[in-house]
PDB file of C-alpha atoms in Angstrom:
ATOM      1  CA  MET A   1      -4.392 -13.173  17.946  1.00 78.00           C
ATOM      2  CA  THR A   2      -2.057 -13.451  15.018  1.00 95.00           C
ATOM      3  CA  THR A   3      -1.144 -11.895  11.665  1.00 98.00           C
ATOM      4  CA  ARG A   4      -3.360 -12.787   8.717  1.00 98.00           C
ATOM      5  CA  ILE A   5      -2.044 -12.840   5.155  1.00 99.00           C
ATOM      6  CA  TYR A   6      -4.494 -12.384   2.294  1.00 99.00           C
ATOM      7  CA  THR A   7      -3.559 -13.418  -1.239  1.00 99.00           C
ATOM      8  CA  HIS A   8      -5.161 -15.014  -4.295  1.00 98.00           C
ATOM      9  CA  GLU A   9      -3.916 -16.740  -7.411  1.00 98.00           C
ATOM     10  CA  ASP A  10      -5.989 -14.313  -9.493  1.00 98.00           C
ATOM     11  CA  CYS A  11      -3.375 -11.677  -8.632  1.00 98.00           C
ATOM     12  CA  LEU A  12      -0.889 -13.609 -10.787  1.00 98.00           C
ATOM     13  CA  ASP A  13      -3.156 -13.229 -13.810  1.00 98.00           C
ATOM     14  CA  HIS A  14      -2.558  -9.487 -14.180  1.00 98.00           C
ATOM     15  CA  GLN A  15       0.023  -9.693 -16.970  1.00 97.00           C
ATOM     16  CA  PRO A  16       1.023  -6.294 -18.334  1.00 96.00           C
ATOM     17  CA  GLY A  17       3.471  -7.807 -20.807  1.00 94.00           C
ATOM     18  CA  SER A  18       6.970  -9.112 -21.292  1.00 93.00           C
ATOM     19  CA  GLY A  19       9.580  -6.835 -19.762  1.00 93.00           C
ATOM     20  CA  HIS A  20       7.102  -4.846 -17.681  1.00 96.00           C
ATOM     21  CA  PRO A  21       8.513  -4.284 -14.167  1.00 97.00           C
ATOM     22  CA  GLU A  22       5.201  -5.039 -12.448  1.00 98.00           C
ATOM     23  CA  SER A  23       5.284  -8.726 -13.348  1.00 98.00           C
ATOM     24  CA  PRO A  24       3.661 -11.769 -11.703  1.00 98.00           C
ATOM     25  CA  GLU A  25       7.172 -12.811 -10.636  1.00 98.00           C
ATOM     26  CA  ARG A  26       7.032 -10.078  -7.974  1.00 98.00           C
ATOM     27  CA  LEU A  27       4.178 -11.737  -6.118  1.00 98.00           C
ATOM     28  CA  LYS A  28       5.674 -15.183  -6.640  1.00 98.00           C
ATOM     29  CA  ALA A  29       8.877 -14.004  -4.941  1.00 98.00           C
ATOM     30  CA  VAL A  30       6.894 -12.613  -2.000  1.00 98.00           C
ATOM     31  CA  LEU A  31       4.839 -15.790  -1.605  1.00 98.00           C
ATOM     32  CA  ARG A  32       7.905 -18.025  -1.753  1.00 98.00           C
ATOM     33  CA  VAL A  33       9.509 -16.276   1.199  1.00 98.00           C
ATOM     34  CA  LEU A  34       6.277 -16.005   3.207  1.00 98.00           C
ATOM     35  CA  ARG A  35       5.587 -19.715   2.798  1.00 98.00           C
ATOM     36  CA  THR A  36       8.774 -20.735   4.605  1.00 98.00           C
ATOM     37  CA  PRO A  37       8.707 -22.147   8.169  1.00 98.00           C
ATOM     38  CA  ALA A  38       9.565 -18.758   9.710  1.00 97.00           C
ATOM     39  CA  PHE A  39       6.005 -17.656   8.922  1.00 98.00           C
ATOM     40  CA  ASP A  40       4.147 -20.785  10.016  1.00 97.00           C
ATOM     41  CA  ALA A  41       2.362 -18.851  12.762  1.00 97.00           C
ATOM     42  CA  ALA A  42       0.647 -16.570  10.244  1.00 98.00           C
ATOM     43  CA  GLU A  43      -2.916 -17.303   9.216  1.00 98.00           C
ATOM     44  CA  TRP A  44      -3.585 -17.462   5.473  1.00 98.00           C
ATOM     45  CA  ARG A  45      -6.833 -16.547   3.747  1.00 98.00           C
ATOM     46  CA  ASP A  46      -7.905 -16.259   0.135  1.00 98.00           C
ATOM     47  CA  ALA A  47      -8.564 -12.661  -0.792  1.00 98.00           C
ATOM     48  CA  PRO A  48     -12.277 -12.231  -1.468  1.00 98.00           C
ATOM     49  CA  MET A  49     -13.496 -10.438  -4.552  1.00 98.00           C
ATOM     50  CA  GLY A  50     -14.014  -6.760  -3.885  1.00 98.00           C
ATOM     51  CA  THR A  51     -17.219  -5.015  -4.850  1.00 98.00           C
ATOM     52  CA  ARG A  52     -17.990  -2.165  -7.184  1.00 98.00           C
ATOM     53  CA  GLU A  53     -19.494  -0.314  -4.215  1.00 98.00           C
ATOM     54  CA  GLN A  54     -16.164  -0.522  -2.378  1.00 99.00           C
ATOM     55  CA  VAL A  55     -14.274   0.859  -5.375  1.00 99.00           C
ATOM     56  CA  LEU A  56     -16.750   3.735  -5.663  1.00 98.00           C
ATOM     57  CA  LEU A  57     -15.873   4.867  -2.128  1.00 98.00           C
ATOM     58  CA  ILE A  58     -12.782   6.472  -3.749  1.00 99.00           C
ATOM     59  CA  HIS A  59     -13.054   6.259  -7.524  1.00 98.00           C
ATOM     60  CA  THR A  60     -15.493   8.022  -9.825  1.00 98.00           C
ATOM     61  CA  GLU A  61     -18.195   6.196 -11.716  1.00 98.00           C
ATOM     62  CA  ASP A  62     -16.529   7.285 -14.970  1.00 98.00           C
ATOM     63  CA  HIS A  63     -13.175   5.791 -13.960  1.00 98.00           C
ATOM     64  CA  VAL A  64     -14.746   2.512 -12.892  1.00 98.00           C
ATOM     65  CA  ALA A  65     -16.681   2.328 -16.151  1.00 98.00           C
ATOM     66  CA  ASP A  66     -13.511   3.085 -18.138  1.00 97.00           C
ATOM     67  CA  VAL A  67     -11.641   0.258 -16.389  1.00 98.00           C
ATOM     68  CA  GLU A  68     -14.478  -2.197 -16.902  1.00 98.00           C
ATOM     69  CA  ASP A  69     -14.821  -1.217 -20.568  1.00 97.00           C
ATOM     70  CA  ALA A  70     -11.052  -1.492 -21.145  1.00 96.00           C
ATOM     71  CA  ALA A  71     -10.759  -5.021 -19.725  1.00 96.00           C
ATOM     72  CA  PRO A  72      -9.681  -7.071 -22.763  1.00 97.00           C
ATOM     73  CA  VAL A  73     -10.765 -10.572 -23.720  1.00 96.00           C
ATOM     74  CA  ARG A  74      -7.320 -11.146 -25.230  1.00 96.00           C
ATOM     75  CA  GLY A  75      -4.102  -9.193 -25.587  1.00 95.00           C
ATOM     76  CA  THR A  76      -3.464  -6.075 -23.552  1.00 95.00           C
ATOM     77  CA  MET A  77      -5.087  -2.662 -23.268  1.00 95.00           C
ATOM     78  CA  PRO A  78      -3.155   0.422 -22.036  1.00 95.00           C
ATOM     79  CA  LEU A  79      -4.980   2.741 -19.654  1.00 95.00           C
ATOM     80  CA  ASP A  80      -2.496   5.623 -19.451  1.00 90.00           C
ATOM     81  CA  GLY A  81      -0.256   5.542 -22.504  1.00 80.00           C
ATOM     82  CA  GLY A  82       1.604   2.358 -21.705  1.00 81.00           C
ATOM     83  CA  ASP A  83       2.736   2.145 -18.072  1.00 94.00           C
ATOM     84  CA  THR A  84      -0.607   0.900 -16.792  1.00 97.00           C
ATOM     85  CA  VAL A  85      -1.871  -2.012 -18.814  1.00 96.00           C
ATOM     86  CA  MET A  86      -4.800  -4.401 -18.523  1.00 97.00           C
ATOM     87  CA  SER A  87      -4.721  -8.036 -19.584  1.00 98.00           C
ATOM     88  CA  PRO A  88      -7.641 -10.498 -19.545  1.00 98.00           C
ATOM     89  CA  GLY A  89      -6.966 -11.329 -15.885  1.00 98.00           C
ATOM     90  CA  SER A  90      -6.385  -7.789 -14.646  1.00 98.00           C
ATOM     91  CA  LEU A  91      -9.911  -6.868 -13.577  1.00 98.00           C
ATOM     92  CA  ASP A  92     -10.244  -9.919 -11.337  1.00 98.00           C
ATOM     93  CA  ALA A  93      -6.747  -9.250  -9.963  1.00 98.00           C
ATOM     94  CA  VAL A  94      -7.476  -5.667  -8.962  1.00 98.00           C
ATOM     95  CA  MET A  95     -10.820  -6.647  -7.471  1.00 98.00           C
ATOM     96  CA  ARG A  96      -8.990  -9.225  -5.320  1.00 99.00           C
ATOM     97  CA  CYS A  97      -6.681  -6.390  -4.195  1.00 99.00           C
ATOM     98  CA  VAL A  98      -9.704  -4.329  -3.168  1.00 99.00           C
ATOM     99  CA  GLY A  99     -11.366  -7.313  -1.530  1.00 99.00           C
ATOM    100  CA  ALA A 100      -8.248  -8.202   0.459  1.00 99.00           C
ATOM    101  CA  ALA A 101      -7.811  -4.639   1.709  1.00 99.00           C
ATOM    102  CA  CYS A 102     -11.421  -4.303   2.852  1.00 99.00           C
ATOM    103  CA  ALA A 103     -11.488  -7.800   4.353  1.00 99.00           C
ATOM    104  CA  GLY A 104      -8.319  -6.862   6.226  1.00 99.00           C
ATOM    105  CA  VAL A 105     -10.078  -3.831   7.677  1.00 99.00           C
ATOM    106  CA  ASP A 106     -12.993  -6.017   8.767  1.00 98.00           C
ATOM    107  CA  ALA A 107     -10.654  -8.577  10.326  1.00 98.00           C
ATOM    108  CA  VAL A 108      -8.693  -6.155  12.506  1.00 98.00           C
ATOM    109  CA  LEU A 109     -11.676  -4.024  13.492  1.00 98.00           C
ATOM    110  CA  ASP A 110     -13.700  -7.126  14.394  1.00 98.00           C
ATOM    111  CA  ASN A 111     -10.741  -8.317  16.514  1.00 97.00           C
ATOM    112  CA  GLU A 112     -10.313 -11.515  14.528  1.00 98.00           C
ATOM    113  CA  VAL A 113      -6.574 -10.889  14.118  1.00 98.00           C
ATOM    114  CA  HIS A 114      -4.024  -8.404  15.389  1.00 97.00           C
ATOM    115  CA  ASN A 115      -2.888  -7.181  11.976  1.00 98.00           C
ATOM    116  CA  VAL A 116      -3.027  -8.051   8.283  1.00 99.00           C
ATOM    117  CA  PHE A 117      -0.685  -8.186   5.302  1.00 99.00           C
ATOM    118  CA  CYS A 118      -2.203  -8.171   1.803  1.00 99.00           C
ATOM    119  CA  ALA A 119       0.119 -10.039  -0.563  1.00 99.00           C
ATOM    120  CA  THR A 120      -1.648  -8.809  -3.677  1.00 99.00           C
ATOM    121  CA  ARG A 121      -0.871  -7.052  -6.945  1.00 98.00           C
ATOM    122  CA  PRO A 122      -1.015  -4.794  -8.916  1.00 98.00           C
ATOM    123  CA  CYS A 123      -0.057  -1.900  -6.664  1.00 98.00           C
ATOM    124  CA  GLY A 124      -2.503   0.947  -6.194  1.00 98.00           C
ATOM    125  CA  HIS A 125      -1.221   4.184  -4.664  1.00 98.00           C
ATOM    126  CA  HIS A 126      -0.791   6.104  -7.939  1.00 98.00           C
ATOM    127  CA  ALA A 127      -4.411   5.538  -8.998  1.00 98.00           C
ATOM    128  CA  GLU A 128      -6.278   8.813  -8.571  1.00 98.00           C
ATOM    129  CA  PRO A 129     -10.042   8.997  -8.064  1.00 98.00           C
ATOM    130  CA  ASN A 130     -10.584   9.612 -11.777  1.00 98.00           C
ATOM    131  CA  LYS A 131      -7.680   7.840 -13.506  1.00 97.00           C
ATOM    132  CA  ALA A 132      -5.231   4.957 -13.556  1.00 98.00           C
ATOM    133  CA  MET A 133      -1.503   5.614 -13.719  1.00 97.00           C
ATOM    134  CA  GLY A 134       1.910   4.343 -12.646  1.00 98.00           C
ATOM    135  CA  PHE A 135       1.074   0.603 -12.869  1.00 98.00           C
ATOM    136  CA  CYS A 136      -1.994   1.236 -10.624  1.00 98.00           C
ATOM    137  CA  ILE A 137      -5.629   0.680 -11.639  1.00 98.00           C
ATOM    138  CA  TYR A 138      -7.566   1.055  -8.363  1.00 98.00           C
ATOM    139  CA  ASN A 139      -6.164   2.470  -5.119  1.00 99.00           C
ATOM    140  CA  GLN A 140      -6.801  -0.300  -2.612  1.00 99.00           C
ATOM    141  CA  ALA A 141      -5.142   1.472   0.349  1.00 99.00           C
ATOM    142  CA  ALA A 142      -7.304   4.570  -0.108  1.00 99.00           C
ATOM    143  CA  ILE A 143     -10.386   2.401  -0.638  1.00 99.00           C
ATOM    144  CA  ALA A 144      -9.644   0.514   2.591  1.00 99.00           C
ATOM    145  CA  ALA A 145      -9.370   3.783   4.525  1.00 99.00           C
ATOM    146  CA  ALA A 146     -12.654   5.098   3.123  1.00 99.00           C
ATOM    147  CA  TYR A 147     -14.254   1.713   3.824  1.00 99.00           C
ATOM    148  CA  ALA A 148     -13.162   1.876   7.473  1.00 99.00           C
ATOM    149  CA  TYR A 149     -14.616   5.378   7.730  1.00 98.00           C
ATOM    150  CA  GLU A 150     -17.896   4.640   5.966  1.00 98.00           C
ATOM    151  CA  MET A 151     -18.651   1.074   7.039  1.00 98.00           C
ATOM    152  CA  HIS A 152     -17.049   0.921  10.490  1.00 98.00           C
ATOM    153  CA  LYS A 153     -17.783   4.553  11.360  1.00 98.00           C
ATOM    154  CA  LEU A 154     -14.213   5.371  12.357  1.00 98.00           C
ATOM    155  CA  GLU A 155     -13.427   9.061  12.708  1.00 98.00           C
ATOM    156  CA  ARG A 156      -9.688   9.029  11.911  1.00 98.00           C
ATOM    157  CA  VAL A 157      -7.902   6.649   9.542  1.00 99.00           C
ATOM    158  CA  ALA A 158      -4.239   6.994   8.536  1.00 99.00           C
ATOM    159  CA  VAL A 159      -2.441   5.652   5.462  1.00 99.00           C
ATOM    160  CA  ILE A 160       1.347   5.523   5.802  1.00 99.00           C
ATOM    161  CA  ASP A 161       3.350   5.043   2.603  1.00 99.00           C
ATOM    162  CA  PHE A 162       7.077   4.232   2.416  1.00 98.00           C
ATOM    163  CA  ASP A 163       7.171   3.272  -1.264  1.00 98.00           C
ATOM    164  CA  VAL A 164       9.973   5.056  -3.133  1.00 98.00           C
ATOM    165  CA  HIS A 165       7.353   6.829  -5.273  1.00 98.00           C
ATOM    166  CA  HIS A 166       4.916   9.359  -3.873  1.00 98.00           C
ATOM    167  CA  GLY A 167       1.348   8.082  -3.669  1.00 98.00           C
ATOM    168  CA  ASN A 168      -0.236  10.895  -5.631  1.00 98.00           C
ATOM    169  CA  GLY A 169      -3.487   8.961  -5.889  1.00 98.00           C
ATOM    170  CA  THR A 170      -3.901   8.587  -2.147  1.00 99.00           C
ATOM    171  CA  GLN A 171      -3.004  12.238  -1.606  1.00 99.00           C
ATOM    172  CA  ALA A 172      -5.536  13.358  -4.225  1.00 98.00           C
ATOM    173  CA  ALA A 173      -8.268  11.238  -2.659  1.00 98.00           C
ATOM    174  CA  PHE A 174      -7.583  12.511   0.878  1.00 98.00           C
ATOM    175  CA  TYR A 175      -6.695  16.161   0.208  1.00 98.00           C
ATOM    176  CA  ASP A 176     -10.070  17.589   1.250  1.00 98.00           C
ATOM    177  CA  ARG A 177     -10.983  14.875   3.756  1.00 98.00           C
ATOM    178  CA  PRO A 178      -9.740  15.742   7.266  1.00 98.00           C
ATOM    179  CA  GLU A 179     -10.820  12.364   8.630  1.00 98.00           C
ATOM    180  CA  LEU A 180      -8.304  10.618   6.356  1.00 98.00           C
ATOM    181  CA  PHE A 181      -4.575  11.199   6.944  1.00 99.00           C
ATOM    182  CA  TYR A 182      -1.778  10.445   4.493  1.00 99.00           C
ATOM    183  CA  ALA A 183       1.944  10.420   5.221  1.00 99.00           C
ATOM    184  CA  SER A 184       4.528   9.511   2.593  1.00 99.00           C
ATOM    185  CA  SER A 185       8.297   9.205   2.410  1.00 99.00           C
ATOM    186  CA  HIS A 186       9.606   9.061  -1.155  1.00 98.00           C
ATOM    187  CA  GLN A 187      12.480   9.919  -3.464  1.00 98.00           C
ATOM    188  CA  SER A 188      12.301  13.460  -4.794  1.00 97.00           C
ATOM    189  CA  HIS A 189      12.370  14.897  -7.422  1.00 93.00           C
ATOM    190  CA  PHE A 190      11.080  11.685  -8.976  1.00 98.00           C
ATOM    191  CA  TYR A 191       8.022  10.059 -10.523  1.00 97.00           C
ATOM    192  CA  PRO A 192       5.191  11.095 -10.222  1.00 98.00           C
ATOM    193  CA  TYR A 193       6.755  14.512  -9.432  1.00 98.00           C
ATOM    194  CA  SER A 194       4.395  15.283  -6.558  1.00 98.00           C
ATOM    195  CA  GLY A 195       4.803  15.052  -2.807  1.00 98.00           C
ATOM    196  CA  LEU A 196       6.383  18.362  -1.850  1.00 98.00           C
ATOM    197  CA  GLU A 197       6.433  19.238   1.853  1.00 98.00           C
ATOM    198  CA  SER A 198       4.207  22.197   1.015  1.00 98.00           C
ATOM    199  CA  GLU A 199       1.413  19.824  -0.085  1.00 98.00           C
ATOM    200  CA  THR A 200      -0.373  19.515   3.272  1.00 98.00           C
ATOM    201  CA  GLY A 201      -4.046  19.034   2.463  1.00 98.00           C
ATOM    202  CA  THR A 202      -6.805  21.442   3.389  1.00 96.00           C
ATOM    203  CA  SER A 203      -6.676  20.339   7.052  1.00 97.00           C
ATOM    204  CA  HIS A 204      -2.957  19.602   7.341  1.00 97.00           C
ATOM    205  CA  ASN A 205      -3.849  15.932   6.989  1.00 98.00           C
ATOM    206  CA  ILE A 206      -1.097  15.328   4.391  1.00 98.00           C
ATOM    207  CA  VAL A 207       2.548  14.935   5.469  1.00 98.00           C
ATOM    208  CA  ASN A 208       5.193  14.492   2.784  1.00 98.00           C
ATOM    209  CA  VAL A 209       8.798  13.589   3.545  1.00 98.00           C
ATOM    210  CA  PRO A 210      10.757  13.932   0.285  1.00 98.00           C
ATOM    211  CA  LEU A 211      14.170  12.248   0.336  1.00 98.00           C
ATOM    212  CA  PRO A 212      17.161  12.947  -1.922  1.00 98.00           C
ATOM    213  CA  ARG A 213      18.543  10.394  -4.343  1.00 98.00           C
ATOM    214  CA  GLY A 214      21.151   8.317  -2.508  1.00 98.00           C
ATOM    215  CA  CYS A 215      19.395   8.683   0.857  1.00 98.00           C
ATOM    216  CA  ASP A 216      20.836   6.113   3.286  1.00 98.00           C
ATOM    217  CA  SER A 217      19.518   4.480   6.441  1.00 98.00           C
ATOM    218  CA  ALA A 218      20.649   7.237   8.794  1.00 98.00           C
ATOM    219  CA  LEU A 219      19.014  10.064   6.844  1.00 98.00           C
ATOM    220  CA  PHE A 220      15.843   8.031   6.264  1.00 99.00           C
ATOM    221  CA  ARG A 221      15.412   7.295   9.975  1.00 99.00           C
ATOM    222  CA  GLU A 222      16.233  10.870  10.942  1.00 98.00           C
ATOM    223  CA  GLN A 223      13.633  12.304   8.571  1.00 98.00           C
ATOM    224  CA  ILE A 224      10.939   9.785   9.489  1.00 99.00           C
ATOM    225  CA  ALA A 225      11.503  10.287  13.223  1.00 98.00           C
ATOM    226  CA  ALA A 226      11.474  14.081  12.931  1.00 98.00           C
ATOM    227  CA  LYS A 227       8.658  14.666  10.440  1.00 98.00           C
ATOM    228  CA  MET A 228       6.421  11.650  10.023  1.00 98.00           C
ATOM    229  CA  LEU A 229       6.089   9.776  13.303  1.00 98.00           C
ATOM    230  CA  PRO A 230       5.100  12.794  15.448  1.00 98.00           C
ATOM    231  CA  ALA A 231       2.484  13.806  12.880  1.00 98.00           C
ATOM    232  CA  ILE A 232       0.926  10.344  12.930  1.00 98.00           C
ATOM    233  CA  ARG A 233       0.751  10.435  16.729  1.00 98.00           C
ATOM    234  CA  ASP A 234      -0.815  13.894  16.626  1.00 98.00           C
ATOM    235  CA  PHE A 235      -3.496  12.619  14.251  1.00 98.00           C
ATOM    236  CA  ASN A 236      -4.272   9.814  16.752  1.00 98.00           C
ATOM    237  CA  PRO A 237      -5.574   7.292  14.210  1.00 98.00           C
ATOM    238  CA  GLU A 238      -8.127   4.622  15.008  1.00 98.00           C
ATOM    239  CA  LEU A 239      -6.627   2.408  12.281  1.00 99.00           C
ATOM    240  CA  ILE A 240      -3.308   2.464  10.433  1.00 99.00           C
ATOM    241  CA  ILE A 241      -3.093   1.261   6.838  1.00 99.00           C
ATOM    242  CA  ILE A 242       0.379   0.835   5.349  1.00 99.00           C
ATOM    243  CA  SER A 243       1.161   1.238   1.662  1.00 99.00           C
ATOM    244  CA  ALA A 244       4.117  -1.110   1.883  1.00 99.00           C
ATOM    245  CA  GLY A 245       6.320  -0.478  -1.116  1.00 98.00           C
ATOM    246  CA  PHE A 246       9.836  -1.924  -1.028  1.00 98.00           C
ATOM    247  CA  ASP A 247      11.376  -0.126  -4.015  1.00 98.00           C
ATOM    248  CA  ALA A 248      13.420   2.228  -1.822  1.00 98.00           C
ATOM    249  CA  HIS A 249      15.567  -0.860  -1.188  1.00 98.00           C
ATOM    250  CA  HIS A 250      19.193  -0.460  -2.223  1.00 98.00           C
ATOM    251  CA  LEU A 251      18.857  -3.347  -4.712  1.00 98.00           C
ATOM    252  CA  ASP A 252      15.905  -1.844  -6.581  1.00 98.00           C
ATOM    253  CA  PRO A 253      16.617  -1.067 -10.247  1.00 97.00           C
ATOM    254  CA  LEU A 254      13.961   1.625 -10.738  1.00 96.00           C
ATOM    255  CA  ALA A 255      14.970   4.139  -8.072  1.00 97.00           C
ATOM    256  CA  GLY A 256      17.877   5.639  -6.155  1.00 98.00           C
ATOM    257  CA  LEU A 257      17.390   5.283  -2.403  1.00 98.00           C
ATOM    258  CA  LYS A 258      19.624   3.020  -0.340  1.00 98.00           C
ATOM    259  CA  LEU A 259      17.432   1.457   2.328  1.00 98.00           C
ATOM    260  CA  GLN A 260      18.411  -1.838   3.942  1.00 98.00           C
ATOM    261  CA  ASP A 261      16.203  -4.638   5.217  1.00 98.00           C
ATOM    262  CA  ASP A 262      16.749  -3.361   8.768  1.00 98.00           C
ATOM    263  CA  ASP A 263      15.154  -0.043   7.825  1.00 99.00           C
ATOM    264  CA  TYR A 264      11.908  -1.796   6.933  1.00 99.00           C
ATOM    265  CA  ASP A 265      12.011  -3.658  10.232  1.00 98.00           C
ATOM    266  CA  TRP A 266      12.590  -0.338  12.011  1.00 99.00           C
ATOM    267  CA  ILE A 267       9.767   1.629  10.389  1.00 99.00           C
ATOM    268  CA  THR A 268       7.339  -1.276  10.777  1.00 99.00           C
ATOM    269  CA  ARG A 269       8.068  -1.477  14.498  1.00 98.00           C
ATOM    270  CA  GLU A 270       7.796   2.292  14.886  1.00 98.00           C
ATOM    271  CA  LEU A 271       4.364   2.213  13.262  1.00 98.00           C
ATOM    272  CA  MET A 272       3.377  -0.726  15.452  1.00 98.00           C
ATOM    273  CA  CYS A 273       4.325   1.278  18.553  1.00 98.00           C
ATOM    274  CA  ILE A 274       2.077   4.120  17.433  1.00 98.00           C
ATOM    275  CA  ALA A 275      -0.709   1.673  16.616  1.00 98.00           C
ATOM    276  CA  ASP A 276      -0.389   0.087  20.060  1.00 98.00           C
ATOM    277  CA  ASP A 277      -0.756   3.521  21.649  1.00 98.00           C
ATOM    278  CA  THR A 278      -3.575   4.849  19.489  1.00 98.00           C
ATOM    279  CA  CYS A 279      -5.637   2.034  17.980  1.00 98.00           C
ATOM    280  CA  GLU A 280      -5.086  -1.227  19.853  1.00 97.00           C
ATOM    281  CA  GLY A 281      -2.376  -2.253  17.405  1.00 98.00           C
ATOM    282  CA  ARG A 282      -4.714  -2.407  14.414  1.00 98.00           C
ATOM    283  CA  ILE A 283      -2.719  -2.343  11.179  1.00 98.00           C
ATOM    284  CA  VAL A 284      -3.573  -3.396   7.627  1.00 99.00           C
ATOM    285  CA  SER A 285      -0.495  -3.494   5.402  1.00 99.00           C
ATOM    286  CA  ILE A 286      -0.865  -3.668   1.622  1.00 99.00           C
ATOM    287  CA  LEU A 287       1.897  -4.536  -0.837  1.00 99.00           C
ATOM    288  CA  GLU A 288       2.813  -1.714  -3.220  1.00 98.00           C
ATOM    289  CA  GLY A 289       6.025  -1.479  -5.291  1.00 98.00           C
ATOM    290  CA  GLY A 290       9.364  -3.290  -5.301  1.00 98.00           C
ATOM    291  CA  TYR A 291      11.100  -4.393  -8.492  1.00 98.00           C
ATOM    292  CA  SER A 292      14.229  -6.224  -7.380  1.00 98.00           C
ATOM    293  CA  LEU A 293      12.903  -9.712  -6.711  1.00 98.00           C
ATOM    294  CA  GLU A 294      15.643 -10.292  -4.144  1.00 98.00           C
ATOM    295  CA  GLY A 295      15.138  -6.951  -2.400  1.00 98.00           C
ATOM    296  CA  LEU A 296      11.363  -7.263  -2.522  1.00 98.00           C
ATOM    297  CA  ALA A 297      11.399 -10.723  -0.967  1.00 98.00           C
ATOM    298  CA  SER A 298      13.877  -9.934   1.798  1.00 98.00           C
ATOM    299  CA  ALA A 299      12.278  -6.602   2.750  1.00 98.00           C
ATOM    300  CA  THR A 300       8.774  -8.074   2.728  1.00 99.00           C
ATOM    301  CA  ALA A 301       9.998 -10.879   4.957  1.00 98.00           C
ATOM    302  CA  VAL A 302      11.330  -8.542   7.653  1.00 98.00           C
ATOM    303  CA  HIS A 303       8.194  -6.388   7.411  1.00 98.00           C
ATOM    304  CA  VAL A 304       5.813  -9.304   7.915  1.00 98.00           C
ATOM    305  CA  LYS A 305       8.031 -10.871  10.557  1.00 98.00           C
ATOM    306  CA  ALA A 306       7.860  -7.596  12.505  1.00 98.00           C
ATOM    307  CA  LEU A 307       4.054  -7.549  12.180  1.00 98.00           C
ATOM    308  CA  MET A 308       3.968 -11.070  13.611  1.00 98.00           C
ATOM    309  CA  ASP A 309       6.190 -10.065  16.530  1.00 95.00           C
ATOM    310  CA  HIS A 310       3.581  -8.442  18.756  1.00 82.00           C
TER     311      HIS A 310
END
């Protein structure tokens, strides 16, 4: 079995406007590096269109209706005061994100492939059940976890998030759901100003690892090894979903952590070791943030290369 990469050209049609950090150029940079000979062994698939029923596994009917009603025929429409914007292609783009994530769950649980990387955009982990925010419209990682629980009847699904921003949306969706586990490392105190260690969920199914501005490789690995990895093992997941944000990279212009490419290789391999021990190696990784095109491309490359090295 191999690594499957899901993507779709519709994801380039989410265009929040000139100068917006979450631009189509991000995905283009990722696809350029993943389409080099080093990744020839990966299997590529078009991301299917997600369904409304899948979205409703996490999001409220009111939120879904608001998104559908806001989808413009021309121009742009802000959903949250300006950061999160819809263009005419945005609804199809986010539904491809949802479709890729759920198809990835199907693929690994049906033993078609060893693991999956979803090269899709926009990102999703800030989207709460009832609202869009932080560039995120729907929360595809949370949806994928709920989909695995509901449709594949798994009892324990983990989402692991190493984006530089805390995934407040995933935490909100999982807070009262002991079958769904969320662990996040993130810069603190920083947007969206959540993710304290004291935020543990009603069943201690939330693990937050806040990191100080300027955090380097050594501190990152120390904190992850001490606080996150043992908690994931204790949860004993049947599937691991990764919210793979690369904006903690030292080149990223929007944040202040100092991670190197090697750190993304390290954490990917650590999560793969846990997956091998708990869930037959089953991982679905989903692209989140990353706003230095150079840092995003290089970090994504080492992440996917590690996934392929099983």
